[in-house]
Amino acid sequence: MKYLDDSVHTGLNCQGRLLLSDRAHLVFDFHQIVDGLKEVELGGKSIGTTKKGIGPAYSSKASRSGLRVHHLFDTTFAEKFRTIVEGRFKRYGHFEYDTEAEIERYKGLAERLKPFVVDAVSYMHTALQANKRILVEGANALMLDIDYGTYPFVTSSNTAIGGTCTGLAIPPKQIGRIIGVVKAYTTRVGGGPFPSEQLNEIGTTLQEVGHEYGTTTGRKRRCGWLDLVVLRYSTMINGYDVLNLTKLDVLDGLEEIKVAVKYKIDDKEIDGFPANLDLLGQVTVEYITLPGWKSDISKVKVFEDLPEKCREYVEFIEKYLGVKIGWIGVGPSRDAMITR
């Protein structure tokens, strides 16, 4: 509701524009409390979650004890809510939480939410039948996917292209062009292996010039060279038709730029991207070193006007992946984008 209130406060009319599926699972305050308690339990092996309650909410969903949006309008909501909270008390001890006060609060919020709730399946298919243009934006990259990411250092949902089908009830055959969005270098928030991470001046430069801080938590992002092994793996799963290469300008001041092209163990190249994180932690990364362009590209509007070395960097990525780069971000402003 805070997001809704903030949007209205800025003058946006959200009615008919911001919609909520009646099948969406609810993340409650107690989920956030439990998220923090789980991290404490893990100690030095913590996942590094945002502590926003996402994991515990998905646990409730998977155990078929979660509450969905439509439950807010059901007469049994209070009873079901008490049951799920009591279950968390039994598991984690009686943490500070006023169950009855929260029930009353959610009753009030339910009335405010009601005008925005829709049957998303019918809504999406009505749009498809009317040949509406539908743009689906993923919030997290493939390596945070619950199945194909660096498990367990992942989010709790499918962030790969399949999430479009499971999350929005869009049939696979209705999916059109798939656009991969990738930075010109690699970043990560939270724990987990990061083979091309640069714990040195390069990593600090990428972090500071790129303003690399987590959107949700404000934590500094870990930074490293572009990892084409990861990007090739992501391309295999998502089947990108075209790429949008962002933040290329962050590399403007570097004398040379490295790109990760192979993982090796005991001097032998490994196929694909390892599922076993212990194995991943043992890899030696093989890099290709390319010359930097040492000039400001933030005002460039046409690909051919980029410095030669800059164009070579873009073309190297395209050749390695076999996917065209259709857009190149050269600065923070909305119009700092080259279209090819």
PDB file of N, CA, C and O in Angstrom, residues 291-323:
ATOM      1  N   PRO A 291      41.850  -3.920 -25.444  1.00  0.00           N
ATOM      2  CA  PRO A 291      42.286  -2.555 -25.106  1.00  0.00           C
ATOM      3  C   PRO A 291      41.091  -1.651 -24.787  1.00  0.00           C
ATOM      4  O   PRO A 291      40.025  -1.787 -25.397  1.00  0.00           O
ATOM      5  N   GLY A 292      41.269  -0.768 -23.826  1.00  0.00           N
ATOM      6  CA  GLY A 292      40.223   0.203 -23.524  1.00  0.00           C
ATOM      7  C   GLY A 292      40.209   1.321 -24.545  1.00  0.00           C
ATOM      8  O   GLY A 292      41.134   1.449 -25.356  1.00  0.00           O
ATOM      9  N   TRP A 293      39.173   2.155 -24.510  1.00  0.00           N
ATOM     10  CA  TRP A 293      39.068   3.235 -25.490  1.00  0.00           C
ATOM     11  C   TRP A 293      39.392   4.601 -24.877  1.00  0.00           C
ATOM     12  O   TRP A 293      39.619   5.565 -25.587  1.00  0.00           O
ATOM     13  N   LYS A 294      39.428   4.690 -23.552  1.00  0.00           N
ATOM     14  CA  LYS A 294      39.888   5.875 -22.842  1.00  0.00           C
ATOM     15  C   LYS A 294      39.282   7.187 -23.358  1.00  0.00           C
ATOM     16  O   LYS A 294      39.977   8.184 -23.583  1.00  0.00           O
ATOM     17  N   SER A 295      37.990   7.184 -23.580  1.00  0.00           N
ATOM     18  CA  SER A 295      37.318   8.414 -24.000  1.00  0.00           C
ATOM     19  C   SER A 295      35.858   8.374 -23.575  1.00  0.00           C
ATOM     20  O   SER A 295      35.298   7.299 -23.338  1.00  0.00           O
ATOM     21  N   ASP A 296      35.236   9.540 -23.490  1.00  0.00           N
ATOM     22  CA  ASP A 296      33.848   9.681 -23.044  1.00  0.00           C
ATOM     23  C   ASP A 296      32.897   9.337 -24.186  1.00  0.00           C
ATOM     24  O   ASP A 296      32.924   9.977 -25.239  1.00  0.00           O
ATOM     25  N   ILE A 297      32.053   8.330 -23.982  1.00  0.00           N
ATOM     26  CA  ILE A 297      31.112   7.927 -25.035  1.00  0.00           C
ATOM     27  C   ILE A 297      29.678   8.343 -24.714  1.00  0.00           C
ATOM     28  O   ILE A 297      28.746   7.989 -25.441  1.00  0.00           O
ATOM     29  N   SER A 298      29.483   9.093 -23.643  1.00  0.00           N
ATOM     30  CA  SER A 298      28.128   9.370 -23.150  1.00  0.00           C
ATOM     31  C   SER A 298      27.268  10.200 -24.100  1.00  0.00           C
ATOM     32  O   SER A 298      26.043  10.200 -23.982  1.00  0.00           O
ATOM     33  N   LYS A 299      27.895  10.895 -25.051  1.00  0.00           N
ATOM     34  CA  LYS A 299      27.119  11.728 -25.981  1.00  0.00           C
ATOM     35  C   LYS A 299      26.956  11.077 -27.355  1.00  0.00           C
ATOM     36  O   LYS A 299      26.299  11.633 -28.237  1.00  0.00           O
ATOM     37  N   VAL A 300      27.516   9.898 -27.513  1.00  0.00           N
ATOM     38  CA  VAL A 300      27.452   9.218 -28.815  1.00  0.00           C
ATOM     39  C   VAL A 300      26.048   8.686 -29.064  1.00  0.00           C
ATOM     40  O   VAL A 300      25.426   8.093 -28.186  1.00  0.00           O
ATOM     41  N   LYS A 301      25.539   8.880 -30.286  1.00  0.00           N
ATOM     42  CA  LYS A 301      24.178   8.457 -30.643  1.00  0.00           C
ATOM     43  C   LYS A 301      24.146   7.353 -31.693  1.00  0.00           C
ATOM     44  O   LYS A 301      23.114   6.691 -31.864  1.00  0.00           O
ATOM     45  N   VAL A 302      25.251   7.158 -32.392  1.00  0.00           N
ATOM     46  CA  VAL A 302      25.308   6.206 -33.495  1.00  0.00           C
ATOM     47  C   VAL A 302      26.468   5.242 -33.255  1.00  0.00           C
ATOM     48  O   VAL A 302      27.568   5.669 -32.877  1.00  0.00           O
ATOM     49  N   PHE A 303      26.226   3.955 -33.481  1.00  0.00           N
ATOM     50  CA  PHE A 303      27.232   2.928 -33.201  1.00  0.00           C
ATOM     51  C   PHE A 303      28.544   3.214 -33.915  1.00  0.00           C
ATOM     52  O   PHE A 303      29.629   3.071 -33.331  1.00  0.00           O
ATOM     53  N   GLU A 304      28.461   3.630 -35.160  1.00  0.00           N
ATOM     54  CA  GLU A 304      29.673   3.861 -35.957  1.00  0.00           C
ATOM     55  C   GLU A 304      30.514   5.004 -35.409  1.00  0.00           C
ATOM     56  O   GLU A 304      31.699   5.120 -35.746  1.00  0.00           O
ATOM     57  N   ASP A 305      29.923   5.857 -34.570  1.00  0.00           N
ATOM     58  CA  ASP A 305      30.663   6.988 -34.000  1.00  0.00           C
ATOM     59  C   ASP A 305      31.383   6.623 -32.697  1.00  0.00           C
ATOM     60  O   ASP A 305      32.114   7.450 -32.139  1.00  0.00           O
ATOM     61  N   LEU A 306      31.158   5.413 -32.197  1.00  0.00           N
ATOM     62  CA  LEU A 306      31.879   4.971 -31.012  1.00  0.00           C
ATOM     63  C   LEU A 306      33.353   4.773 -31.357  1.00  0.00           C
ATOM     64  O   LEU A 306      33.696   4.481 -32.520  1.00  0.00           O
ATOM     65  N   PRO A 307      34.263   4.920 -30.397  1.00  0.00           N
ATOM     66  CA  PRO A 307      35.680   4.631 -30.662  1.00  0.00           C
ATOM     67  C   PRO A 307      35.848   3.207 -31.195  1.00  0.00           C
ATOM     68  O   PRO A 307      35.074   2.306 -30.834  1.00  0.00           O
ATOM     69  N   GLU A 308      36.840   3.005 -32.030  1.00  0.00           N
ATOM     70  CA  GLU A 308      37.042   1.699 -32.661  1.00  0.00           C
ATOM     71  C   GLU A 308      37.158   0.582 -31.627  1.00  0.00           C
ATOM     72  O   GLU A 308      36.568  -0.496 -31.776  1.00  0.00           O
ATOM     73  N   LYS A 309      37.939   0.831 -30.559  1.00  0.00           N
ATOM     74  CA  LYS A 309      38.146  -0.194 -29.535  1.00  0.00           C
ATOM     75  C   LYS A 309      36.848  -0.509 -28.797  1.00  0.00           C
ATOM     76  O   LYS A 309      36.628  -1.640 -28.358  1.00  0.00           O
ATOM     77  N   CYS A 310      36.005   0.464 -28.674  1.00  0.00           N
ATOM     78  CA  CYS A 310      34.696   0.266 -28.035  1.00  0.00           C
ATOM     79  C   CYS A 310      33.815  -0.619 -28.904  1.00  0.00           C
ATOM     80  O   CYS A 310      33.150  -1.530 -28.411  1.00  0.00           O
ATOM     81  N   ARG A 311      33.798  -0.346 -30.202  1.00  0.00           N
ATOM     82  CA  ARG A 311      33.019  -1.170 -31.133  1.00  0.00           C
ATOM     83  C   ARG A 311      33.527  -2.605 -31.130  1.00  0.00           C
ATOM     84  O   ARG A 311      32.750  -3.560 -31.198  1.00  0.00           O
ATOM     85  N   GLU A 312      34.854  -2.766 -31.035  1.00  0.00           N
ATOM     86  CA  GLU A 312      35.432  -4.108 -31.013  1.00  0.00           C
ATOM     87  C   GLU A 312      34.988  -4.885 -29.774  1.00  0.00           C
ATOM     88  O   GLU A 312      34.764  -6.099 -29.841  1.00  0.00           O
ATOM     89  N   TYR A 313      34.843  -4.187 -28.651  1.00  0.00           N
ATOM     90  CA  TYR A 313      34.374  -4.830 -27.412  1.00  0.00           C
ATOM     91  C   TYR A 313      32.951  -5.352 -27.601  1.00  0.00           C
ATOM     92  O   TYR A 313      32.638  -6.503 -27.262  1.00  0.00           O
ATOM     93  N   VAL A 314      32.093  -4.521 -28.169  1.00  0.00           N
ATOM     94  CA  VAL A 314      30.698  -4.903 -28.424  1.00  0.00           C
ATOM     95  C   VAL A 314      30.641  -6.082 -29.400  1.00  0.00           C
ATOM     96  O   VAL A 314      29.916  -7.062 -29.177  1.00  0.00           O
ATOM     97  N   GLU A 315      31.414  -6.007 -30.451  1.00  0.00           N
ATOM     98  CA  GLU A 315      31.395  -7.053 -31.479  1.00  0.00           C
ATOM     99  C   GLU A 315      31.976  -8.371 -30.958  1.00  0.00           C
ATOM    100  O   GLU A 315      31.548  -9.449 -31.380  1.00  0.00           O
ATOM    101  N   PHE A 316      32.932  -8.287 -30.037  1.00  0.00           N
ATOM    102  CA  PHE A 316      33.492  -9.501 -29.440  1.00  0.00           C
ATOM    103  C   PHE A 316      32.412 -10.254 -28.668  1.00  0.00           C
ATOM    104  O   PHE A 316      32.301 -11.483 -28.761  1.00  0.00           O
ATOM    105  N   ILE A 317      31.605  -9.507 -27.918  1.00  0.00           N
ATOM    106  CA  ILE A 317      30.517 -10.115 -27.149  1.00  0.00           C
ATOM    107  C   ILE A 317      29.516 -10.774 -28.088  1.00  0.00           C
ATOM    108  O   ILE A 317      29.084 -11.913 -27.871  1.00  0.00           O
ATOM    109  N   GLU A 318      29.161 -10.071 -29.158  1.00  0.00           N
ATOM    110  CA  GLU A 318      28.202 -10.610 -30.133  1.00  0.00           C
ATOM    111  C   GLU A 318      28.722 -11.907 -30.759  1.00  0.00           C
ATOM    112  O   GLU A 318      27.980 -12.893 -30.876  1.00  0.00           O
ATOM    113  N   LYS A 319      29.982 -11.897 -31.147  1.00  0.00           N
ATOM    114  CA  LYS A 319      30.555 -13.066 -31.824  1.00  0.00           C
ATOM    115  C   LYS A 319      30.605 -14.258 -30.885  1.00  0.00           C
ATOM    116  O   LYS A 319      30.295 -15.395 -31.279  1.00  0.00           O
ATOM    117  N   TYR A 320      30.977 -14.036 -29.636  1.00  0.00           N
ATOM    118  CA  TYR A 320      31.094 -15.125 -28.668  1.00  0.00           C
ATOM    119  C   TYR A 320      29.731 -15.766 -28.411  1.00  0.00           C
ATOM    120  O   TYR A 320      29.621 -16.994 -28.342  1.00  0.00           O
ATOM    121  N   LEU A 321      28.706 -14.938 -28.271  1.00  0.00           N
ATOM    122  CA  LEU A 321      27.376 -15.444 -27.911  1.00  0.00           C
ATOM    123  C   LEU A 321      26.525 -15.826 -29.120  1.00  0.00           C
ATOM    124  O   LEU A 321      25.579 -16.613 -28.990  1.00  0.00           O
ATOM    125  N   GLY A 322      26.841 -15.259 -30.274  1.00  0.00           N
ATOM    126  CA  GLY A 322      26.008 -15.492 -31.452  1.00  0.00           C
ATOM    127  C   GLY A 322      24.670 -14.790 -31.358  1.00  0.00           C
ATOM    128  O   GLY A 322      23.675 -15.225 -31.954  1.00  0.00           O
ATOM    129  N   VAL A 323      24.632 -13.686 -30.603  1.00  0.00           N
ATOM    130  CA  VAL A 323      23.395 -12.910 -30.429  1.00  0.00           C
ATOM    131  C   VAL A 323      23.711 -11.442 -30.713  1.00  0.00           C
ATOM    132  O   VAL A 323      24.700 -10.908 -30.205  1.00  0.00           O
TER     133      VAL A 323
END
